[in-house]
Amino acid sequence: MNKPVILTGLRANNDLHIGNYFGALLPIIDLAKNRSAEFQVNLFVPDLHSFTTPIDHTALQASIMNNLKTYVAAGLPLDNPSVYIYRQSYIPAHSELTVILDSFTGMGEMSRMTQFKDKSAGLNDERISVGLFNYPVLMAADILLYGAQYVPVGEDQTQHLEFARDIAERLNNRFGELFIVPKPVKQQHSFFGKDQGLRIKDLSDPLKKMSKSDETGKGVVFMSDSSDTATKKIMSATTDSIGVINYDKDNQPGVSNLLELLALVSNESLEDVLSRYKGQASYGPLKTELSQKISELLGSFQAAYQEVDDELLMRKLQADEHEMSVQAGQTLLRVQKAVGLRS
Ligand code: TYM
């Protein structure tokens, strides 16, 4: 019997940061390490998604390789036959299913996507790409081609995940059981526990999300940052003038973000972190402990990155892309038959 699939992807539009690491990478890698007897694990690079907003295309190949090596350095086991690593554009079924799904997707539902609204805000229509507009359709194809039930993502992708469920149900209602519908988002959150649905905030502006495409990078701790750089960013994180540590996202978003990060990096519950810091009158010790723990994480990640065996990675990649083409091709053929493209 086929094992249930857990799948996620991280775009190659810049270096990955600790928000990506805790929000998406760590949950799937934990699963790959500990529960691959029960699940098939797919971790891929959505390379076609990487230029839905403008990038430097001469850097794309390097960026794709960097993501792949980051997956391995973060702990993805390459010697496990239930774990697959691949590049989206090497499996044409992703593009082909997207074109089919496009015709069952409403302009209205795509226009309502928060990420589309945010990323297109203030831009002239001519500068907003159709790629950005139908981004969630390609993402749905990524998920549905493999029948993925669990998709660990940060909070910003929840709406896209809901759309993947909607379009799967829509086509199933119309054509019979074509797709496995991903589990409801709430169920996914309880499956992955505290790592799920995260929204790590920018350190210098804790009202916004930590983001790869942030222009200054001042409030973003990248996985490639040196210990000094990361420490500087954390020690100068924006807090508030209240002067007492509380977990209060509305009134103390900066401190609350630091507390959340400390819980994640030290693998403690928020309650345990709060029992040490709540009520303290100085933010310094919290920032210092967080800087130390993040520096340790980056240090061991970067050492592992240096050790990644490129040749082994390329061999695994090619084998997995072949196997994934077979798996994705079966789903695509089922859909092509259902819509009348194949007999
Ligand atoms: P991307 O590349 O923007 O981000 C990769 C993952 O990191 C999560 N993330 C965060 N989590 C917590 N705090 C943050 N500040 C933070 N910033 C980013 C994102 O939610 C994401 O999980 N559409 C996806 C890529 C994708 C995909 C897929 C994911 C394409 N196809 C199919 C899952 C399944 C994206 O843009 O992620």
Tab-separated table of C-alpha atoms and ligand atoms in Angstrom:
chain	number	residue	atom	x	y	z
A	1	MET	CA	0.000	0.000	0.000
A	2	ASN	CA	1.203	3.510	-0.777
A	3	LYS	CA	2.290	5.506	2.236
A	4	PRO	CA	0.655	8.881	2.941
A	5	VAL	CA	2.726	11.713	1.498
A	6	ILE	CA	4.135	14.715	3.357
A	7	LEU	CA	5.412	17.410	1.067
A	8	THR	CA	6.778	20.905	1.105
A	9	GLY	CA	8.906	23.269	-0.993
A	10	LEU	CA	10.878	26.456	-0.473
A	11	ARG	CA	11.356	28.929	-3.303
A	12	ALA	CA	14.857	29.705	-4.532
A	13	ASN	CA	14.497	33.476	-4.652
A	14	ASN	CA	17.167	34.266	-2.042
A	15	ASP	CA	19.038	32.668	0.826
A	16	LEU	CA	16.770	30.844	3.249
A	17	HIS	CA	16.264	32.373	6.702
A	18	ILE	CA	15.356	31.121	10.159
A	19	GLY	CA	11.638	31.722	9.482
A	20	ASN	CA	11.811	29.299	6.541
A	21	TYR	CA	13.871	26.923	8.653
A	22	PHE	CA	11.476	26.752	11.597
A	23	GLY	CA	8.282	27.247	9.585
A	24	ALA	CA	8.755	24.628	6.897
A	25	LEU	CA	12.096	22.885	6.836
A	26	LEU	CA	12.467	21.588	10.361
A	27	PRO	CA	8.991	19.989	10.596
A	28	ILE	CA	9.449	17.960	7.400
A	29	ILE	CA	13.036	17.024	8.197
A	30	ASP	CA	12.029	15.822	11.662
A	31	LEU	CA	9.476	13.633	9.994
A	32	ALA	CA	11.909	12.394	7.378
A	33	LYS	CA	14.302	11.379	10.140
A	34	ASN	CA	11.823	9.841	12.538
A	35	ARG	CA	8.705	8.650	10.738
A	36	SER	CA	9.650	7.685	7.202
A	37	ALA	CA	8.481	4.119	7.901
A	38	GLU	CA	4.932	5.499	7.898
A	39	PHE	CA	5.214	8.358	5.401
A	40	GLN	CA	6.666	9.237	2.025
A	41	VAL	CA	8.505	12.542	2.374
A	42	ASN	CA	8.806	14.925	-0.608
A	43	LEU	CA	10.993	18.017	-0.212
A	44	PHE	CA	11.447	19.959	-3.421
A	45	VAL	CA	12.568	23.279	-4.884
A	46	PRO	CA	9.665	25.114	-6.527
A	47	ASP	CA	12.006	26.675	-9.077
A	48	LEU	CA	9.171	27.854	-11.350
A	49	HIS	CA	7.722	29.732	-8.384
A	50	SER	CA	11.023	31.489	-7.808
A	51	PHE	CA	10.481	34.248	-10.368
A	52	THR	CA	6.806	35.092	-9.952
A	53	THR	CA	8.285	38.338	-8.637
A	54	PRO	CA	11.395	39.660	-10.431
A	55	ILE	CA	14.794	38.093	-9.594
A	56	ASP	CA	18.296	38.106	-11.033
A	57	HIS	CA	18.029	35.119	-13.393
A	58	THR	CA	21.794	34.723	-13.640
A	59	ALA	CA	21.729	33.761	-9.957
A	60	LEU	CA	18.858	31.248	-10.180
A	61	GLN	CA	20.931	28.081	-10.754
A	62	ALA	CA	23.141	28.874	-7.771
A	63	SER	CA	20.113	29.661	-5.681
A	64	ILE	CA	18.423	26.348	-6.564
A	65	MET	CA	21.600	24.453	-5.618
A	66	ASN	CA	21.811	26.445	-2.400
A	67	ASN	CA	18.291	25.384	-1.430
A	68	LEU	CA	19.035	21.730	-2.180
A	69	LYS	CA	22.224	21.817	-0.134
A	70	THR	CA	20.391	23.630	2.652
A	71	TYR	CA	17.880	20.769	2.838
A	72	VAL	CA	20.690	18.265	3.220
A	73	ALA	CA	22.664	20.397	5.695
A	74	ALA	CA	19.508	20.834	7.769
A	75	GLY	CA	19.339	17.048	8.091
A	76	LEU	CA	17.405	15.582	5.142
A	77	PRO	CA	18.606	11.972	4.926
A	78	LEU	CA	19.740	11.169	1.378
A	79	ASP	CA	20.049	7.446	1.998
A	80	ASN	CA	16.393	6.905	2.846
A	81	PRO	CA	14.299	5.421	0.023
A	82	SER	CA	11.090	6.990	1.401
A	83	VAL	CA	12.557	10.498	1.131
A	84	TYR	CA	12.521	12.318	-2.203
A	85	ILE	CA	14.295	15.534	-3.192
A	86	TYR	CA	13.641	17.170	-6.560
A	87	ARG	CA	13.276	20.325	-8.669
A	88	GLN	CA	9.764	21.235	-9.760
A	89	SER	CA	10.668	22.226	-13.334
A	90	TYR	CA	12.295	18.831	-13.981
A	91	ILE	CA	8.867	17.227	-13.710
A	92	PRO	CA	6.760	18.697	-16.537
A	93	ALA	CA	3.537	17.330	-15.009
A	94	HIS	CA	3.587	20.304	-12.580
A	95	SER	CA	3.223	22.771	-15.460
A	96	GLU	CA	0.772	20.598	-17.362
A	97	LEU	CA	-1.582	20.082	-14.434
A	98	THR	CA	-1.416	23.813	-13.688
A	99	VAL	CA	-2.724	24.667	-17.156
A	100	ILE	CA	-5.613	22.233	-16.686
A	101	LEU	CA	-6.440	23.510	-13.189
A	102	ASP	CA	-6.334	27.119	-14.448
A	103	SER	CA	-9.542	26.495	-16.368
A	104	PHE	CA	-11.344	25.451	-13.186
A	105	THR	CA	-10.086	28.410	-11.156
A	106	GLY	CA	-11.939	31.707	-10.813
A	107	MET	CA	-10.272	35.073	-11.411
A	108	GLY	CA	-12.111	36.207	-8.288
A	109	GLU	CA	-10.656	33.569	-5.988
A	110	MET	CA	-7.119	34.299	-7.177
A	111	SER	CA	-7.659	38.057	-6.794
A	112	ARG	CA	-8.672	37.523	-3.176
A	113	MET	CA	-5.422	35.785	-2.186
A	114	THR	CA	-3.734	37.876	0.498
A	115	GLN	CA	-0.240	37.227	-0.798
A	116	PHE	CA	-1.240	38.301	-4.295
A	117	LYS	CA	-2.806	41.468	-2.907
A	118	ASP	CA	0.289	42.236	-0.797
A	119	LYS	CA	2.791	41.574	-3.549
A	120	SER	CA	0.877	43.447	-6.222
A	121	ALA	CA	-0.078	46.407	-4.017
A	122	GLY	CA	0.948	49.709	-5.524
A	123	LEU	CA	2.133	48.140	-8.802
A	124	ASN	CA	0.806	49.102	-12.174
A	125	ASP	CA	-1.217	46.194	-13.713
A	126	GLU	CA	1.329	45.822	-16.503
A	127	ARG	CA	3.995	45.033	-13.903
A	128	ILE	CA	2.014	42.351	-12.074
A	129	SER	CA	2.807	39.011	-13.688
A	130	VAL	CA	0.233	36.378	-14.514
A	131	GLY	CA	2.728	34.033	-12.821
A	132	LEU	CA	2.160	35.829	-9.521
A	133	PHE	CA	-1.587	35.733	-10.098
A	134	ASN	CA	-1.847	31.994	-10.673
A	135	TYR	CA	0.917	31.088	-8.242
A	136	PRO	CA	-1.549	29.222	-5.958
A	137	VAL	CA	-2.669	27.043	-8.894
A	138	LEU	CA	0.884	25.845	-9.530
A	139	MET	CA	1.238	25.280	-5.788
A	140	ALA	CA	-1.964	23.211	-5.790
A	141	ALA	CA	-0.558	21.129	-8.672
A	142	ASP	CA	2.662	20.588	-6.657
A	143	ILE	CA	0.610	19.149	-3.821
A	144	LEU	CA	-2.105	17.229	-5.669
A	145	LEU	CA	0.178	15.439	-8.135
A	146	TYR	CA	1.575	13.353	-5.286
A	147	GLY	CA	-1.604	13.090	-3.242
A	148	ALA	CA	0.081	14.896	-0.344
A	149	GLN	CA	-2.007	14.880	2.827
A	150	TYR	CA	0.256	16.950	5.046
A	151	VAL	CA	2.022	20.110	3.881
A	152	PRO	CA	4.101	21.882	6.523
A	153	VAL	CA	4.160	25.607	5.690
A	154	GLY	CA	4.315	28.928	7.473
A	155	GLU	CA	1.188	30.892	8.232
A	156	ASP	CA	1.495	32.975	5.046
A	157	GLN	CA	0.787	29.880	2.924
A	158	THR	CA	-2.364	28.766	4.750
A	159	GLN	CA	-4.698	30.396	2.251
A	160	HIS	CA	-2.896	28.683	-0.635
A	161	LEU	CA	-3.217	25.366	1.121
A	162	GLU	CA	-6.950	25.972	1.554
A	163	PHE	CA	-7.147	26.647	-2.167
A	164	ALA	CA	-5.416	23.323	-2.935
A	165	ARG	CA	-8.122	21.603	-0.885
A	166	ASP	CA	-10.879	23.568	-2.625
A	167	ILE	CA	-9.752	22.842	-6.160
A	168	ALA	CA	-9.202	19.149	-5.341
A	169	GLU	CA	-12.740	18.890	-3.977
A	170	ARG	CA	-14.129	20.871	-6.924
A	171	LEU	CA	-12.635	18.498	-9.477
A	172	ASN	CA	-13.514	15.416	-7.433
A	173	ASN	CA	-17.151	16.567	-7.294
A	174	ARG	CA	-17.206	17.135	-11.005
A	175	PHE	CA	-15.177	14.168	-12.294
A	176	GLY	CA	-15.124	11.534	-9.515
A	177	GLU	CA	-12.238	10.734	-7.169
A	178	LEU	CA	-9.273	12.275	-9.000
A	179	PHE	CA	-7.283	13.691	-6.121
A	180	ILE	CA	-6.472	12.927	-2.510
A	181	VAL	CA	-7.634	16.038	-0.666
A	182	PRO	CA	-4.979	17.418	1.737
A	183	LYS	CA	-6.034	17.283	5.397
A	184	PRO	CA	-7.825	20.352	6.777
A	185	VAL	CA	-5.313	22.957	7.892
A	186	LYS	CA	-6.317	22.719	11.552
A	187	GLN	CA	-5.670	18.985	11.517
A	188	GLN	CA	-2.297	19.615	9.901
A	189	HIS	CA	-1.358	22.032	12.670
A	190	SER	CA	-2.149	19.537	15.388
A	191	PHE	CA	-0.231	16.848	13.481
A	192	PHE	CA	2.961	18.902	13.301
A	193	GLY	CA	2.570	20.518	16.732
A	194	LYS	CA	4.142	23.797	17.716
A	195	ASP	CA	6.238	24.197	14.580
A	196	GLN	CA	3.205	24.672	12.401
A	197	GLY	CA	1.500	27.728	11.001
A	198	LEU	CA	4.328	29.922	12.205
A	199	ARG	CA	4.848	33.550	11.350
A	200	ILE	CA	8.300	34.625	12.537
A	201	LYS	CA	8.495	38.399	12.484
A	202	ASP	CA	11.179	40.675	11.082
A	203	LEU	CA	13.544	41.634	13.909
A	204	SER	CA	13.697	45.311	13.032
A	205	ASP	CA	9.991	45.622	12.199
A	206	PRO	CA	8.090	43.024	14.246
A	207	LEU	CA	4.814	44.028	12.632
A	208	LYS	CA	5.870	42.385	9.398
A	209	LYS	CA	6.855	38.844	8.515
A	210	MET	CA	10.534	37.899	8.270
A	211	SER	CA	10.899	37.669	4.514
A	212	LYS	CA	13.538	36.512	2.009
A	213	SER	CA	12.743	39.399	-0.284
A	214	ASP	CA	13.169	42.096	2.366
A	215	GLU	CA	15.425	44.697	0.773
A	216	THR	CA	17.604	45.642	3.738
A	217	GLY	CA	17.854	42.179	5.327
A	218	LYS	CA	18.467	44.030	8.627
A	219	GLY	CA	15.776	42.177	10.520
A	220	VAL	CA	16.253	38.832	8.738
A	221	VAL	CA	18.610	36.156	10.071
A	222	PHE	CA	19.755	34.187	7.043
A	223	MET	CA	21.018	30.625	7.426
A	224	SER	CA	24.295	31.843	5.875
A	225	ASP	CA	24.799	34.705	8.367
A	226	SER	CA	27.948	34.607	10.454
A	227	SER	CA	27.564	34.388	14.199
A	228	ASP	CA	28.592	38.074	14.473
A	229	THR	CA	26.057	39.239	11.916
A	230	ALA	CA	23.246	37.212	13.475
A	231	THR	CA	24.162	38.439	16.956
A	232	LYS	CA	24.145	42.068	15.797
A	233	LYS	CA	20.722	41.634	14.225
A	234	ILE	CA	19.300	40.010	17.351
A	235	MET	CA	20.895	42.404	19.847
A	236	SER	CA	19.512	45.381	17.901
A	237	ALA	CA	16.038	43.822	17.451
A	238	THR	CA	13.242	46.344	17.899
A	239	THR	CA	11.408	45.896	21.204
A	240	ASP	CA	9.317	48.514	23.052
A	241	SER	CA	9.512	50.999	25.897
A	242	ILE	CA	7.307	49.034	28.306
A	243	GLY	CA	10.417	47.641	29.951
A	244	VAL	CA	8.967	44.379	31.294
A	245	ILE	CA	8.998	41.054	29.447
A	246	ASN	CA	5.527	39.763	28.584
A	247	TYR	CA	4.203	37.516	25.867
A	248	ASP	CA	1.757	40.003	24.373
A	249	LYS	CA	1.695	39.995	20.598
A	250	ASP	CA	-0.499	43.102	20.358
A	251	ASN	CA	1.391	45.422	22.662
A	252	GLN	CA	4.857	43.850	22.665
A	253	PRO	CA	5.256	42.198	19.257
A	254	GLY	CA	9.062	42.437	19.230
A	255	VAL	CA	9.622	40.780	22.604
A	256	SER	CA	6.948	38.178	21.857
A	257	ASN	CA	8.770	37.284	18.641
A	258	LEU	CA	12.052	36.862	20.534
A	259	LEU	CA	10.336	34.613	23.074
A	260	GLU	CA	8.840	32.483	20.315
A	261	LEU	CA	12.187	32.201	18.576
A	262	LEU	CA	13.912	31.180	21.782
A	263	ALA	CA	11.326	28.452	22.368
A	264	LEU	CA	11.877	27.143	18.824
A	265	VAL	CA	15.647	27.224	18.811
A	266	SER	CA	15.985	25.669	22.268
A	267	ASN	CA	13.211	23.153	21.570
A	268	GLU	CA	11.312	24.239	24.680
A	269	SER	CA	7.678	25.141	25.111
A	270	LEU	CA	6.771	28.823	25.204
A	271	GLU	CA	5.606	28.279	28.795
A	272	ASP	CA	9.063	27.057	29.816
A	273	VAL	CA	10.735	30.055	28.207
A	274	LEU	CA	8.216	32.364	29.882
A	275	SER	CA	8.835	30.799	33.268
A	276	ARG	CA	12.430	32.016	32.955
A	277	TYR	CA	11.812	35.463	31.490
A	278	LYS	CA	8.292	36.723	32.224
A	279	GLY	CA	8.332	39.856	34.354
A	280	GLN	CA	12.056	40.559	33.927
A	281	ALA	CA	12.839	44.245	33.642
A	282	SER	CA	15.640	43.973	31.086
A	283	TYR	CA	15.484	42.660	27.529
A	284	GLY	CA	19.274	42.157	27.349
A	285	PRO	CA	19.529	38.629	28.814
A	286	LEU	CA	16.744	37.354	26.534
A	287	LYS	CA	18.524	38.764	23.484
A	288	THR	CA	21.862	37.373	24.647
A	289	GLU	CA	20.539	33.851	25.178
A	290	LEU	CA	18.742	33.934	21.838
A	291	SER	CA	21.902	35.163	20.058
A	292	GLN	CA	23.941	32.349	21.574
A	293	LYS	CA	21.439	29.652	20.666
A	294	ILE	CA	20.950	30.964	17.120
A	295	SER	CA	24.727	31.222	16.644
A	296	GLU	CA	25.093	27.580	17.717
A	297	LEU	CA	22.371	26.536	15.274
A	298	LEU	CA	23.945	28.503	12.406
A	299	GLY	CA	27.409	27.192	13.281
A	300	SER	CA	26.406	23.552	13.095
A	301	PHE	CA	24.210	24.129	10.032
A	302	GLN	CA	27.054	25.873	8.185
A	303	ALA	CA	29.554	23.151	9.114
A	304	ALA	CA	27.119	20.534	7.764
A	305	TYR	CA	26.647	22.616	4.585
A	306	GLN	CA	30.401	22.457	3.923
A	307	GLU	CA	30.227	18.685	4.239
A	308	VAL	CA	27.404	18.137	1.732
A	309	ASP	CA	28.523	15.631	-0.885
A	310	ASP	CA	27.521	17.356	-4.154
A	311	GLU	CA	27.946	14.233	-6.245
A	312	LEU	CA	25.786	12.110	-3.991
A	313	LEU	CA	23.188	14.879	-3.959
A	314	MET	CA	23.122	15.070	-7.785
A	315	ARG	CA	22.772	11.292	-8.095
A	316	LYS	CA	19.901	11.207	-5.609
A	317	LEU	CA	18.282	14.202	-7.325
A	318	GLN	CA	18.317	12.581	-10.743
A	319	ALA	CA	16.994	9.261	-9.458
A	320	ASP	CA	14.240	10.999	-7.488
A	321	GLU	CA	13.246	13.250	-10.382
A	322	HIS	CA	12.809	10.119	-12.469
A	323	GLU	CA	10.678	8.407	-9.809
A	324	MET	CA	8.631	11.566	-9.174
A	325	SER	CA	7.937	11.917	-12.916
A	326	VAL	CA	6.419	8.446	-12.787
A	327	GLN	CA	4.292	9.217	-9.695
A	328	ALA	CA	3.199	12.639	-10.966
A	329	GLY	CA	2.582	11.238	-14.453
A	330	GLN	CA	0.030	8.744	-13.080
A	331	THR	CA	-1.999	11.536	-11.485
A	332	LEU	CA	-1.725	13.711	-14.588
A	333	LEU	CA	-2.952	10.898	-16.836
A	334	ARG	CA	-5.952	10.317	-14.548
A	335	VAL	CA	-6.829	14.003	-14.859
A	336	GLN	CA	-6.217	14.111	-18.616
A	337	LYS	CA	-8.582	11.160	-19.027
A	338	ALA	CA	-11.219	12.738	-16.808
A	339	VAL	CA	-11.272	16.016	-18.719
A	340	GLY	CA	-11.320	14.221	-22.077
A	341	LEU	CA	-7.759	14.846	-23.237
A	342	ARG	CA	-6.893	11.142	-23.283
A	343	SER	CA	-9.043	8.089	-23.916
B	1	TYM	P1	8.477	30.484	0.433
B	1	TYM	O1	9.641	30.083	-0.385
B	1	TYM	O2	8.051	31.905	0.426
B	1	TYM	O3	8.744	30.089	1.927
B	1	TYM	C1	9.144	28.776	2.254
B	1	TYM	C2	8.430	28.322	3.499
B	1	TYM	O4	8.811	29.129	4.608
B	1	TYM	C3	7.642	29.616	5.262
B	1	TYM	N1	7.951	30.949	5.786
B	1	TYM	C4	7.847	31.274	7.075
B	1	TYM	N2	7.466	30.566	8.152
B	1	TYM	C5	7.478	31.195	9.347
B	1	TYM	N3	7.842	32.501	9.494
B	1	TYM	C6	8.219	33.246	8.439
B	1	TYM	N4	8.572	34.513	8.592
B	1	TYM	C7	8.225	32.636	7.161
B	1	TYM	N5	8.544	33.078	5.909
B	1	TYM	C8	8.351	32.030	5.094
B	1	TYM	C9	6.590	29.690	4.169
B	1	TYM	O5	5.295	29.709	4.706
B	1	TYM	C10	6.901	28.431	3.399
B	1	TYM	O6	6.308	27.318	4.026
B	1	TYM	N6	4.470	28.905	-1.965
B	1	TYM	C11	5.582	28.491	-1.180
B	1	TYM	C12	6.464	27.474	-1.882
B	1	TYM	C13	5.705	26.344	-2.469
B	1	TYM	C14	5.104	25.273	-1.766
B	1	TYM	C15	4.530	24.447	-2.748
B	1	TYM	C16	5.016	24.963	-0.420
B	1	TYM	C17	5.487	26.123	-3.785
B	1	TYM	N7	4.787	25.000	-3.963
B	1	TYM	C18	3.817	23.280	-2.395
B	1	TYM	C19	4.309	23.793	-0.072
B	1	TYM	C20	3.736	22.981	-1.054
B	1	TYM	C21	6.420	29.697	-0.848
B	1	TYM	O7	6.368	30.707	-1.472
B	1	TYM	O8	7.259	29.527	0.126
